[in-house]
Every structure is written in C-alpha cells, then in structure tokens.
Coordinates of C-alpha atoms in Angstrom, one line a residue:
X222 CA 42.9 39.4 34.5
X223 CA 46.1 37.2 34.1
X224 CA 45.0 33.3 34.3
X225 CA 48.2 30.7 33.4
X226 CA 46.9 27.0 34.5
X227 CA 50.5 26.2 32.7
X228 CA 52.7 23.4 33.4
X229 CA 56.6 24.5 34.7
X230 CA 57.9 23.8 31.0
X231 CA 56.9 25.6 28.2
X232 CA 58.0 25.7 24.4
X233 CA 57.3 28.9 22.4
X234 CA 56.1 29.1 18.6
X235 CA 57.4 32.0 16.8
X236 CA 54.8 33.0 13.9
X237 CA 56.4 33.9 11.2
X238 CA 52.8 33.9 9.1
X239 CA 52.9 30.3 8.7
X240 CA 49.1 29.0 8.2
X241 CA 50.5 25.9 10.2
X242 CA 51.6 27.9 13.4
X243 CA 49.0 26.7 15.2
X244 CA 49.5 22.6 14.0
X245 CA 53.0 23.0 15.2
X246 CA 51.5 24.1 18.6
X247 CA 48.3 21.2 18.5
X248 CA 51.4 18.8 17.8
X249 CA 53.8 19.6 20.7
X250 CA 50.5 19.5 23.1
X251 CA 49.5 16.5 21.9
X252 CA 52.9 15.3 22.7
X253 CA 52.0 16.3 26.4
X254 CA 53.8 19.8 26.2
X255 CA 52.7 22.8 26.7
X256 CA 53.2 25.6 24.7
X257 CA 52.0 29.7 23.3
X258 CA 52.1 31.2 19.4
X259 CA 54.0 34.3 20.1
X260 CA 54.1 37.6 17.2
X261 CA 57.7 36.4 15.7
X262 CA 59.4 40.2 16.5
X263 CA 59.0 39.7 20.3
X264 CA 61.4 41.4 22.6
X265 CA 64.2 39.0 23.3
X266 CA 63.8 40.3 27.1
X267 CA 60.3 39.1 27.1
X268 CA 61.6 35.3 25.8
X269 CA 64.0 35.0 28.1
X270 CA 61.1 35.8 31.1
X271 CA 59.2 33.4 29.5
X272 CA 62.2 30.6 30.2
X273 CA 61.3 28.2 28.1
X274 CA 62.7 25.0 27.6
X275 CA 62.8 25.6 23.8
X276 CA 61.8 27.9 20.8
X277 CA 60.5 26.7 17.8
X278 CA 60.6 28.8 14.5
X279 CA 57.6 28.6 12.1
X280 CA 57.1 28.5 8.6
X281 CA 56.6 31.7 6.7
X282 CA 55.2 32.9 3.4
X283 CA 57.9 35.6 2.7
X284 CA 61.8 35.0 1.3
X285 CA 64.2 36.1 3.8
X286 CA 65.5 38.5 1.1
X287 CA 62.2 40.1 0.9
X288 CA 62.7 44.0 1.9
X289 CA 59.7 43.6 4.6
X290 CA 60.8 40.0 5.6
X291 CA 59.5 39.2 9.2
X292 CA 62.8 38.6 11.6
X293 CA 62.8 37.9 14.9
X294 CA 64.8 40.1 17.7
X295 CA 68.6 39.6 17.0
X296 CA 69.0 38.6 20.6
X297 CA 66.7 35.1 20.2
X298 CA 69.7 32.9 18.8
X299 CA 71.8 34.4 22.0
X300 CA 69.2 32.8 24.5
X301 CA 70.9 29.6 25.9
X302 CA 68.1 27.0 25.4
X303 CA 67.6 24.9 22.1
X304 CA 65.4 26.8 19.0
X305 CA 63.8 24.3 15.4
X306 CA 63.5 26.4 13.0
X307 CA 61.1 25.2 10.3
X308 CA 61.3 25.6 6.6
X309 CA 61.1 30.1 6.6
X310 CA 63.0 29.8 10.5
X311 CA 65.4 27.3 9.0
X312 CA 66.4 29.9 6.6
X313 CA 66.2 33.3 9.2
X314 CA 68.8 30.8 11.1
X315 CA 70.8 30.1 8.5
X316 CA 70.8 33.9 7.2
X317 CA 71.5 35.2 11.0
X318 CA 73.7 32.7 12.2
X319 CA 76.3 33.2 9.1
X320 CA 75.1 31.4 6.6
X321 CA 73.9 31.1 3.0
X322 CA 70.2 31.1 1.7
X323 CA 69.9 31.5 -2.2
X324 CA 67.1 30.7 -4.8
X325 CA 66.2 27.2 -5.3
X326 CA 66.9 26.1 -9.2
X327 CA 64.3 24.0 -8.5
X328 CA 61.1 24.9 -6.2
X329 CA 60.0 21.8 -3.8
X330 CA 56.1 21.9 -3.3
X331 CA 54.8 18.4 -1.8
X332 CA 56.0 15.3 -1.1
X333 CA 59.9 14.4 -1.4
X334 CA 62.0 11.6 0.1
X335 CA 64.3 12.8 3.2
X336 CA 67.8 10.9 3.4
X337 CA 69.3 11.0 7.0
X338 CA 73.1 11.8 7.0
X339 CA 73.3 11.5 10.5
X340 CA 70.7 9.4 12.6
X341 CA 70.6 11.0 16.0
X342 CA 69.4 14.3 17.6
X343 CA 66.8 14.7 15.8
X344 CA 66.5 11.5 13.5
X345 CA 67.1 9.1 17.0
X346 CA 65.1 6.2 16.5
X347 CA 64.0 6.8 12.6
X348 CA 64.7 5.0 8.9
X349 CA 67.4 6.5 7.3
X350 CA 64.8 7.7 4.7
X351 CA 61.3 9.4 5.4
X352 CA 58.7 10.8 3.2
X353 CA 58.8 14.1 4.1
X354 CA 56.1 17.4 3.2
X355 CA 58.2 20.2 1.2
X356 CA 56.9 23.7 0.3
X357 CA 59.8 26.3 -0.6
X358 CA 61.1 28.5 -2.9
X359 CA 64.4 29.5 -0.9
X360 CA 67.1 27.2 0.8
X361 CA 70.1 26.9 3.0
X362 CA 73.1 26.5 0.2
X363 CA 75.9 27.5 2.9
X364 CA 75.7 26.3 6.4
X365 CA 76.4 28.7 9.7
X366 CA 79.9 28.4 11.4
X367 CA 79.6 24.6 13.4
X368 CA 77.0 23.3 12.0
X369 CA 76.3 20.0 10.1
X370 CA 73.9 18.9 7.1
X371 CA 71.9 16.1 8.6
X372 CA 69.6 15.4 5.5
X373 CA 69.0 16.1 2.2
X374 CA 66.7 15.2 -0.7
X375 CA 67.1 15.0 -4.8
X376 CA 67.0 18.6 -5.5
X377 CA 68.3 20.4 -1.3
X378 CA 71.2 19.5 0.0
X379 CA 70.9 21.0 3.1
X380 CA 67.3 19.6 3.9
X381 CA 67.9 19.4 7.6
X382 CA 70.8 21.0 9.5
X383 CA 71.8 21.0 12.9
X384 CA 74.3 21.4 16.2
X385 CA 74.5 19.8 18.8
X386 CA 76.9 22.0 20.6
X387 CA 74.6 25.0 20.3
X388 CA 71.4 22.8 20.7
X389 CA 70.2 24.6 17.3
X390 CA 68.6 22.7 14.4
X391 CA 66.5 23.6 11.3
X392 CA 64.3 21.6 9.0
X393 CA 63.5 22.4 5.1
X394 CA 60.3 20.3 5.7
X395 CA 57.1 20.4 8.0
X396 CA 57.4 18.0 10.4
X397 CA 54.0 18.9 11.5
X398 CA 51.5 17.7 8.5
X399 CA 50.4 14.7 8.4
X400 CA 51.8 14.6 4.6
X401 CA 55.1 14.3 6.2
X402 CA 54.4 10.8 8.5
X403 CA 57.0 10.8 10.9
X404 CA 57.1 14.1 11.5
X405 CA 55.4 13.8 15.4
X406 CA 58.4 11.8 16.1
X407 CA 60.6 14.7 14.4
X408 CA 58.7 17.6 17.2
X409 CA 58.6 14.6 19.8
X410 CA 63.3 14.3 19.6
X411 CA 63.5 17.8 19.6
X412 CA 61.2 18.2 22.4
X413 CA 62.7 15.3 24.5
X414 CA 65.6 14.2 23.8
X415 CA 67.1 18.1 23.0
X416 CA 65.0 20.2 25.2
X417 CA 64.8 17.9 28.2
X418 CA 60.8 18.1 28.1
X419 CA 59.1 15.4 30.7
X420 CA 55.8 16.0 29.1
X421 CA 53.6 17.2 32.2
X422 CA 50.9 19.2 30.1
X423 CA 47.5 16.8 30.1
X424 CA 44.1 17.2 30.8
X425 CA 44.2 16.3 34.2
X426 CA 47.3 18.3 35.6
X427 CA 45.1 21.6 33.7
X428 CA 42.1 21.0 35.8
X429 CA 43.6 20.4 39.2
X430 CA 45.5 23.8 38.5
X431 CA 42.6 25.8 37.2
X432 CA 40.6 24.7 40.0
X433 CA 43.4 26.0 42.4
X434 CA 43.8 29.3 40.6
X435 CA 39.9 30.0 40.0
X436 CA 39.9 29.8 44.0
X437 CA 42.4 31.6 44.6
X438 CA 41.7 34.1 42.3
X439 CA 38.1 34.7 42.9
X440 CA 38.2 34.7 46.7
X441 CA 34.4 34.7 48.4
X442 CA 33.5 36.7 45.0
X443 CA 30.8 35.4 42.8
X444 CA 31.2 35.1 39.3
X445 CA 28.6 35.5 36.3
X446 CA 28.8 33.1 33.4
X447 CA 27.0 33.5 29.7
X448 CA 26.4 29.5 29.0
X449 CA 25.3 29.0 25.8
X450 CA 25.0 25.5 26.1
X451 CA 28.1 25.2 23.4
X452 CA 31.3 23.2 23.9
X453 CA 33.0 26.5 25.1
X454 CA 31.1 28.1 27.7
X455 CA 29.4 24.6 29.0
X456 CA 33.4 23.1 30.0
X457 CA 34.2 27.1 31.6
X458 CA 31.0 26.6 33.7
X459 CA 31.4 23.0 35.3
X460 CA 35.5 24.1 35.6
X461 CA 34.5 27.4 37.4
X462 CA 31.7 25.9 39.4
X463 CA 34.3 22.3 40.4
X464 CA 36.2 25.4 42.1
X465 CA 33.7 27.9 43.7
X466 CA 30.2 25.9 43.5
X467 CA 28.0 28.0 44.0
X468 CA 29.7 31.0 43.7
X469 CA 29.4 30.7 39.8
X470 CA 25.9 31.8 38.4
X471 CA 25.2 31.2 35.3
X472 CA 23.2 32.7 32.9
X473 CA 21.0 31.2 30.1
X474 CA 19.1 34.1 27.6
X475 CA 16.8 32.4 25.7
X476 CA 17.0 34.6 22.4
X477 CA 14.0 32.4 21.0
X478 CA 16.8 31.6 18.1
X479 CA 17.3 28.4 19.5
X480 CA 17.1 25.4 17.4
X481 CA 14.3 23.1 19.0
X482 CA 14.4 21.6 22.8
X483 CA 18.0 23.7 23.0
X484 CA 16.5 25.4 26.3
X485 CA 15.5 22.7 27.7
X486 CA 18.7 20.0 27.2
X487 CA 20.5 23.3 28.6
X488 CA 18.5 23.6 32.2
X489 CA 18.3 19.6 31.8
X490 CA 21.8 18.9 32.2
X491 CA 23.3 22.1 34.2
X492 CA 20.4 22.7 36.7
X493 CA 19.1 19.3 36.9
X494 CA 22.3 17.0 36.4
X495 CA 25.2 19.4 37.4
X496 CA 23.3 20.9 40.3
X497 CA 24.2 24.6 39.1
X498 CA 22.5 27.6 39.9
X499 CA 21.1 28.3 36.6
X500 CA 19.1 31.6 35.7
X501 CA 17.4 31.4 32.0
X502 CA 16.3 34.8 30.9
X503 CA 13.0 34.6 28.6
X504 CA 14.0 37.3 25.9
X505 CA 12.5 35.7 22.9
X506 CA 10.1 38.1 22.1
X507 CA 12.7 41.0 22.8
X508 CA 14.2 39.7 20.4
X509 CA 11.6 39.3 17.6
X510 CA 10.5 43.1 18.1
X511 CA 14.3 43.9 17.6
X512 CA 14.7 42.4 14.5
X513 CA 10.9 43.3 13.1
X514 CA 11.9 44.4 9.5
X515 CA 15.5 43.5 9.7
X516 CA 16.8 41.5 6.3
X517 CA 20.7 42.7 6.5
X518 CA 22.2 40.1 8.1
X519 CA 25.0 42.3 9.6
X520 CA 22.1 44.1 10.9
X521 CA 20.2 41.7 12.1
X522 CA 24.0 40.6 14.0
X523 CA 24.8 44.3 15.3
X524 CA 20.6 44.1 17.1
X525 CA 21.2 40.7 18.4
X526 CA 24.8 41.3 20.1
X527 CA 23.5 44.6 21.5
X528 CA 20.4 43.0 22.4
X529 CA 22.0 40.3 24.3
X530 CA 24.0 42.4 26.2
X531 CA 22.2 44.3 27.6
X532 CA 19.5 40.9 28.6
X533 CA 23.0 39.7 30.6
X534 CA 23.8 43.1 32.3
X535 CA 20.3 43.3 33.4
X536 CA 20.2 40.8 35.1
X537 CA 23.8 40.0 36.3
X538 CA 23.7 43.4 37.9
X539 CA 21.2 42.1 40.3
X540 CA 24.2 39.9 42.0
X541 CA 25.9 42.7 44.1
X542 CA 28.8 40.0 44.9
X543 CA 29.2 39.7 41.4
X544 CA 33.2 40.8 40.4
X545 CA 34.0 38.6 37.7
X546 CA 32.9 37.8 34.3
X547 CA 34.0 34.1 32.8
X548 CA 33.9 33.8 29.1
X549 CA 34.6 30.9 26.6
X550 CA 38.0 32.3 24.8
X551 CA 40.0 29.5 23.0
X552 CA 43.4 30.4 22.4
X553 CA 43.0 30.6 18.2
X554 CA 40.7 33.7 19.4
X555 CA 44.0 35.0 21.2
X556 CA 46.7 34.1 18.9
X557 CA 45.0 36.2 15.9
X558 CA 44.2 38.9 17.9
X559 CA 47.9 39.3 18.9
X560 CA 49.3 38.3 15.7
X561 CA 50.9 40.9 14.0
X562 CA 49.6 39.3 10.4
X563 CA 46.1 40.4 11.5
X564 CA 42.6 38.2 11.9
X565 CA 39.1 38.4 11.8
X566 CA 38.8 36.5 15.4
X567 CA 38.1 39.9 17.6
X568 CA 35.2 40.3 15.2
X569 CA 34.1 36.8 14.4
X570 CA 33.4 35.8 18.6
X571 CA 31.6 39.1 19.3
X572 CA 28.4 37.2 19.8
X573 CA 30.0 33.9 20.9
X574 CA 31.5 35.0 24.6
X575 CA 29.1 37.9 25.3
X576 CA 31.8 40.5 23.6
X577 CA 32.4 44.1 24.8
X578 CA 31.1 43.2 28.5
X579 CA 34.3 43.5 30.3
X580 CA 34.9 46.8 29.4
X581 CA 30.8 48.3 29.8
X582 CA 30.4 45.9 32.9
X583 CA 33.7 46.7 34.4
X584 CA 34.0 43.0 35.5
X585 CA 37.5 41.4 36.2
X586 CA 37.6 38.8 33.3
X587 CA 38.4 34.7 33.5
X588 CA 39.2 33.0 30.4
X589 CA 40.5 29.6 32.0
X590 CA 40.0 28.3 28.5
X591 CA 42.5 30.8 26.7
X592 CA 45.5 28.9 26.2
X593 CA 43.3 25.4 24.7
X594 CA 42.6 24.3 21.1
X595 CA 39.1 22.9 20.8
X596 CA 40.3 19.0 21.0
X597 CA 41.8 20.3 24.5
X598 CA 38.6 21.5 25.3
X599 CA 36.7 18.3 25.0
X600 CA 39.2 16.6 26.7
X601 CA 39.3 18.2 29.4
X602 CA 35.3 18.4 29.4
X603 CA 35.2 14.6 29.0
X604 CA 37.7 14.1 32.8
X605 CA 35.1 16.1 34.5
X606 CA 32.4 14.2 33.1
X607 CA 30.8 16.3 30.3
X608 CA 27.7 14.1 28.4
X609 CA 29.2 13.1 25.2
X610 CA 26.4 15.3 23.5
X611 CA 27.1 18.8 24.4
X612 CA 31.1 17.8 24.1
X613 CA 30.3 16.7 20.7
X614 CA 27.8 19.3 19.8
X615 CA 28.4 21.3 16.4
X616 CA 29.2 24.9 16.5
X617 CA 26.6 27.0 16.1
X618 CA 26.3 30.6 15.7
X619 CA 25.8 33.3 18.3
X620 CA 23.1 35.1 16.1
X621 CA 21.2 31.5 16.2
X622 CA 18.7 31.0 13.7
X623 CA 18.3 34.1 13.0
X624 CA 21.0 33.8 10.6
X625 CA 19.5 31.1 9.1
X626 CA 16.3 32.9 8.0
X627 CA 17.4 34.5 4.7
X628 CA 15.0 37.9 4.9
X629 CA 12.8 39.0 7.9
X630 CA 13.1 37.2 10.9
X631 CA 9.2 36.0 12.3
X632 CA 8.0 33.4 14.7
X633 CA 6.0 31.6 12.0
X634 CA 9.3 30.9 9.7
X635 CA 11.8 30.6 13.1
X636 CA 9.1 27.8 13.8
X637 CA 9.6 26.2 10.2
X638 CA 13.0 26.3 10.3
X639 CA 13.2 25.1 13.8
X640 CA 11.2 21.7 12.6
X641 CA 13.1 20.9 9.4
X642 CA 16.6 21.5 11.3
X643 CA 15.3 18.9 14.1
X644 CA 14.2 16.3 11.5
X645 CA 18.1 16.9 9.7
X646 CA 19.8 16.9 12.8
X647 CA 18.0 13.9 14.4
X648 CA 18.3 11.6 10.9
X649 CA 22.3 12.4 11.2
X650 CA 22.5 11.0 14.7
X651 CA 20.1 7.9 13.9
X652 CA 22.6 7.2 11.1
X653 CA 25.5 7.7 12.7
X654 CA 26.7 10.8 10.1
X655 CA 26.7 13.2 12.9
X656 CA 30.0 12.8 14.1
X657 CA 31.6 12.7 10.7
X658 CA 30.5 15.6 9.7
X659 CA 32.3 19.4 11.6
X660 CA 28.8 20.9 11.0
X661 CA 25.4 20.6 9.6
X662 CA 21.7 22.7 9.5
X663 CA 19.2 23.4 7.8
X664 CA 18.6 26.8 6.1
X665 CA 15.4 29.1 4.8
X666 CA 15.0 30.8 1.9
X667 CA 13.5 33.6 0.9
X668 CA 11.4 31.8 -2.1
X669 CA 8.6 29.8 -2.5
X670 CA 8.1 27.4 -4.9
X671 CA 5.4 25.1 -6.5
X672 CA 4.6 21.8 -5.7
X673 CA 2.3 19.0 -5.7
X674 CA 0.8 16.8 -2.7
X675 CA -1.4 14.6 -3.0
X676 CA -3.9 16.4 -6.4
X677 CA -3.4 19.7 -4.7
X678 CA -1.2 22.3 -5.9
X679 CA 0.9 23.8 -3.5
X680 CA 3.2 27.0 -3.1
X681 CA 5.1 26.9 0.0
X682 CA 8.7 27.7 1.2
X683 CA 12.1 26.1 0.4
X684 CA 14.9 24.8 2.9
X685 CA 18.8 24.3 1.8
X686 CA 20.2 21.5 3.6
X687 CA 24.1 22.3 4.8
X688 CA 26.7 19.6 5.8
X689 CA 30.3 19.9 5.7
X690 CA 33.7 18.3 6.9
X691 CA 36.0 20.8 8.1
X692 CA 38.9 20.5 11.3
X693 CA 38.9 24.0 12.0
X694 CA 36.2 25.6 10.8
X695 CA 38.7 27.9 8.5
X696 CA 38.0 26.0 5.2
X697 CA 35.6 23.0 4.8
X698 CA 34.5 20.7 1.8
X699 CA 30.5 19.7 1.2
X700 CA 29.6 16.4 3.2
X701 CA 29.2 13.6 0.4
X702 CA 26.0 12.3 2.9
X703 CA 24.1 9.4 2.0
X704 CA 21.9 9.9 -1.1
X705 CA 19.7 7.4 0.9
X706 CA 19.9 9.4 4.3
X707 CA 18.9 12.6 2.0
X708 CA 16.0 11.9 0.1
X709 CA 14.9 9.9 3.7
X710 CA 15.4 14.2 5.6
X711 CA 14.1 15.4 2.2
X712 CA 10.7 13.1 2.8
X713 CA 10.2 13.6 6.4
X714 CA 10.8 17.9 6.1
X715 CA 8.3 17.5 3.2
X716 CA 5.7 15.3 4.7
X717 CA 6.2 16.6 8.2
X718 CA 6.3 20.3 8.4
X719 CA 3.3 22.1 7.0
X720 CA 4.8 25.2 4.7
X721 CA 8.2 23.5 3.4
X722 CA 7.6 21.5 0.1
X723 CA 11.3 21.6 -1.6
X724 CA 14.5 20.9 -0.1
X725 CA 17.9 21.1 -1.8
X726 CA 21.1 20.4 -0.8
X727 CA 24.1 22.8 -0.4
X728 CA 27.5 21.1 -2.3
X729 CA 29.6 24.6 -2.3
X730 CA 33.0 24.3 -0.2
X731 CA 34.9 27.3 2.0
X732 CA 36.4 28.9 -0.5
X733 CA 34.9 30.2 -2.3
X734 CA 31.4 30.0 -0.4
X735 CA 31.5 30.9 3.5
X736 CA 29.6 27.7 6.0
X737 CA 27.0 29.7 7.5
X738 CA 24.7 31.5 4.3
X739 CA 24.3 34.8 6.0

C-alpha cells in the first residue's frame, strides 16, 4: 500500500553504484530536505511526475567509456529544474551534454586542495580554497557548450563546472564525506540557493502527516503490529497508535531468545507506560522443540522465521477487523531492493519485520517508516517521547540468541548466555561505553575449557565477548574498550555465572569477519 508522509519539495538521488548514494541523501535530509535514491536508468516520464525541485547525480564505480557504463534516460538533462552531478554524474554530464571526458594522467584518490574560480552558485559564502575529498580515474578535459570551469586543483582543471543559465553544475569531488569539510555547505547552495528549497522536511512536519495519512488510510480498520521492542518496530507502534489508538494491536512473541528482562521492559513501557493494547505470545518452548538438534545456523534461521510466522498469524487472525499489517521497513531496506546493482536487504530483514506476511496473510501493508534513515528514526521517536533506552538500544538480531549459541540451541546454555550478556551489557552502561559503541554481546562457544577456582579444577564453557563501532552496520572496526572495564565483565561472568570460566574477547573487524558469529 502506497504511504508518502513527504513534504511538497523533493530532491532525487540518481544511483549510479556509488557506495555514498545514500550519504548524499542523509546529507540533503539533514539539511531539512527531503529526498528518494532512485535506480539511475529511470524513465524520464517517471522524473518529471516526481517534479522535483532538483536531481542530483551520484558517484559511480564505472568510466563513462566502459561498454556497460550505467547512463541515465537521455531525456533527464531536458527536464527544466536544476541537476549536481557528482564525480561519475559530473562526467555522464559532461559526456551527454557535449563535452569532453578523457583519462586522467594522474589518478586523484583523497584529499586535494579546491581553488574557486568563481565564488557564487555553488561556492556563495565559501574560502576561495577548500580541502576537498577526490576519488577518480576519469575527468572533464572539455567543457559542454555554455558552461564555465568554477574550480580546479593541482592535477584537474575542470574540478567543478557549472551554468547558471541551465541551472546545471557538476563536481569532481564528494561534497558529501566528511573528508571534504565544507561540503554540507556545497549540497546546502545547490539545494537553496539553485533549487529554491525552503527546507520543510523535519521530524515534526513527518509525524503530523503520518498521523493524518495512517487515519485516513486505515479508516475504522484495526491494524496488527509485530513489536520487537527494537528501535524500528517500537517508533511504527506509538506512530500508528498517536493516529488510531486503539485500533493498533500489537503483538509481542516471546521466542524465549530474548536476552534477559527483554519481555518484561517490552510490556513495561508499551502496556504500562504507552497505554497500548499489547498481546505477548508465550512461544518459548515452541521454539526450543523447533530447534532440538539444529547446529546450522541458516537452519536454525529458516525454523525460527517460519516459526514465528506462523505464532503471529495465529493469533492475529483472531482480530476479524484486522486489514492491515504495519512493519518496521527503513528506507536502506527499499533502496537495495530496488537498486538495480543488487543487495542482500530482501534477505537480510526476513526475520526483522515479520517477512513474507503480506503476501500469506493477505494484509494491506504500512511501512510509515520506509522513506527514514535510522538517525530519522530516533528523531522522530525522541518528539513523541520514546525513553532514551529503547531509542538508543543496539540492534539485535531477529533469530535472537539463538544465533549466539554456536551448536545446539537448549534452555540450560540460552540461560548461560542470557547471564553473561546481562553482566556485559549492564558494565557498558555503568561505564558509559554503551553509547560509543554501534553494538555489543556476548557469545557461546561450542568448547569447554579448563580452569581453576578456588583448588578445584574445573571444565566448563567459554563466552567471546563482541563490541564494535560501526555507523551503518555495513562495515565496523573492534571496540578498543577499557582493558579495565574487561577484565572487571571478565571477573563478574566468571565469578557469577556457574558453567562459564573463560572469556575472550573478539578484536576481528567487518571485513573480513561478519558482526554477528553465526
């Protein structure tokens, strides 16, 4: 089901394969605009009934001369509003537009100094040289029919280009890393002061026109909910139920692969604090019989998603008023699923947002959430008054613990690794490491090993300890934690949870390991 809580001006992203498409788009939102990643061959049709104020063209990891070289429609540069085209779209523009693009004699990867030729447009307000972030092979060496070179550095000429007339520009750098630091002021003249943006995308304005098009939308309907207690599905419930109140039921399935008191903080805070209508499913010895004997971990994920599915359609088929499913989708989940460069993200959220229901359940589908990054999400979470600690809350996995459990899956070592997590997680908040860190667990291995406590010898299970810093969750480095705050989890796991007496700590990044073990 279509759901658009947009603003009335909207930029578009073209993706050329750039692995910063979606910083150019956190950048423009952060500068209070909205805008959507579209695959770049889009119909030129489509663009124009998109009417946005402007189009920006992403980076790219092919040469315009490559024989496969992604190219958008011919009919985009004929659209009368105002197109960047960024490092690969500067090129395409100065290719399609009449121009030159040859070889560089000289590659530029990293940082190089910017010197403005001409100060306005898109340099308004800036030095007249900037430390700029380069990485290309390929330049403009000829510019299109009218337009001007307004910067350059050492080794291209052509570093920026632009025309006023024809409200086109392009840029040899990325404005939107953080390696180049002026570059938000770059995106924030092109989206101002050439596009005529007033900047009406925020928090606020998204709420007050979800709310009016869940209502709208949903009628005297009710609407089932999978809350998982997560960033995600917790900000869909209380922006569904600020709309329809009780309308909204949401449901709760306890797999029993909850890390410890999860249950509880969830009915806490939405049936006691928020008022909802919560209904908590006890499935967590379901569960255990379904993954009796299971070691594969893709195994043990296939019995778990089909597991909780069917948990969820028993019991929201009970609500005969029920015509809608809401789920969690963030809009990285949509942009690689329409991208035409592929992505794992179809896959991957399977057992995050209750996957595959929409089409068994035949349930119209809300995703108010669809079109926001993750910092969107917590902002939006934090104006309708979200606690702090589910808004800050580290991701964790849809399989749960499970996952976590390297081998066979029992009650006995869910309850071991249940205790040693607590202790980890609870020393991270006490020291204030939490929020530095994207994620963090604990971990049980398939080994024993031996020990000593007290003059006993002792053979008992090992835990991995796993901490890393991260911004999207797509690469992430170890978490150089405390070695005072370790050996202090290391000593209360050992001393306080009968069965563990080793714990190690996981210093592998993403690449070449993956965050989760299984």
């Amino acid at each position: 089901m279509k759901f658009m809580a947009a603003p009335h001006e909207t930029i578009l992203i073209l993706d050329f394969g750039s692995q910063y498409a979606q910083l150019i788009a956190r950048r423009v939102r952060e500068l209070n605009v909205f805008c959507k990643i579209l695959p770049f061959n889009v119909p030129a049709d489509q663009v124009v009934k998109e009417n946005p104020k402007g189009i920006i063209l992403s980076g790219g990891p092919a040469s315009v001369w490559a024989p496969r070289a992604p190219k958008p429609a011919a009919g985009i540069f004929k659209i009368d509003t105002p197109v960047l085209g960024i490092c690969y779209g500067m090129q395409l523009m100065g290719q399609m537009l009449g121009g030159g693009v040859s070889k560089a004699a000289h590659r530029e990867f990293g940082k190089a100094q910017l010197q403005i030729n001409e100060p306005d447009s898109l340099f308004d307000g800036l030095p007249r040289e900037l430390t700029c972030w380069m990485s290309h092979g390929d330049y403009v060496n000829r510019l299109p029919p009218g337009f001007r070179a307004i910067a350059s550095t050492g080794n291209t000429p052509i570093a920026a280009m632009g025309s006023l007339a024809a409200k086109k520009f392009g840029v040899q750098f990325h404005p939107e890393v953080v390696h180049t630091p002026r570059g938000k002021e770059v995106l924030r003249n092109f989206l101002y002061k050439i596009c005529g943006c007033t900047g009406d995308w925020s928090a606020s304005f998204f709420i007050q026109t979800a709310v009016s098009e869940i209502r709208q939308m949903v009628g005297k309907s009710q609407v089932v909910l999978g809350l998982s207690g997560g960033v995600d599905s917790s900000v869909t419930a209380l922006l569904i139920y600020r709309a329809i109140g009780k309308q909204l039921i949401p449901i709760f399935v306890d797999t029993g692969l909850l890390r410890k008191g999860e249950r509880e903080e969830v009915v806490r805070t939405f049936k006691g604090h928020f008022q909802m209508p919560l209904v908590v499913v006890d499935a967590g010895s379901r569960f255990l019989r379904a993954l009796k004997g299971v070691e594969d971990p893709e195994e043990k994920r296939k019995q778990i998603g089909r597991l909780f599915i069917t948990c969820f359609e028993e019991k929201a088929r009970r609500y005969k008023g029920a015509n809608f499913l809401a789920q969690g989708t963030l809009y990285p989940d949509v942009i690689e699923s329409q991208s035409p460069f592929g992505g794992p993200s179809a896959t991957i959220k399977t057992h995050h947002n209750v996957g595959g229901l929409p089409k068994k359940m035949k349930f119209k589908l809300i995703e108010p959430l669809k079109f926001l990054f993750k910092d969107e999400v917590r902002e939006i979470g934090r104006e309708m008054g979200m606690p702090e600690k589910i808004l800050g809350r580290h991701p964790f996995p849809g399989p749960g613990l499970a996952i976590r459990i390297l081998g066979s899956v029992t009650r006995e070592r869910l309850d071991l690794l249940r205790e040693a997590d607590h202790r980890f997680i609870e020393e991270l908040r006490s020291s204030g490491q939490y929020d530095k860190v994207w994620q963090a667990f604990a971990v049980l291995l398939p080994v024993q090993s031996v020990g000593v406590m007290g003059d006993e010898r002792t053979y008992e299970n090992v835990v991995a300890l796993r901490a890393v810093i991260s911004t999207d969750g797509m690469t992430a480095d170890w978490a150089r934690l405390p070695e005072e705050l370790l050996e202090k989890v290391s000593n209360r796991i050992v001393n306080e949870v009968r069965g563990i007496n080793r714990v190690v700590y996981d210093v592998t990044s993403k690449p070449p390991g993956t965050i989760e073990w299984e």
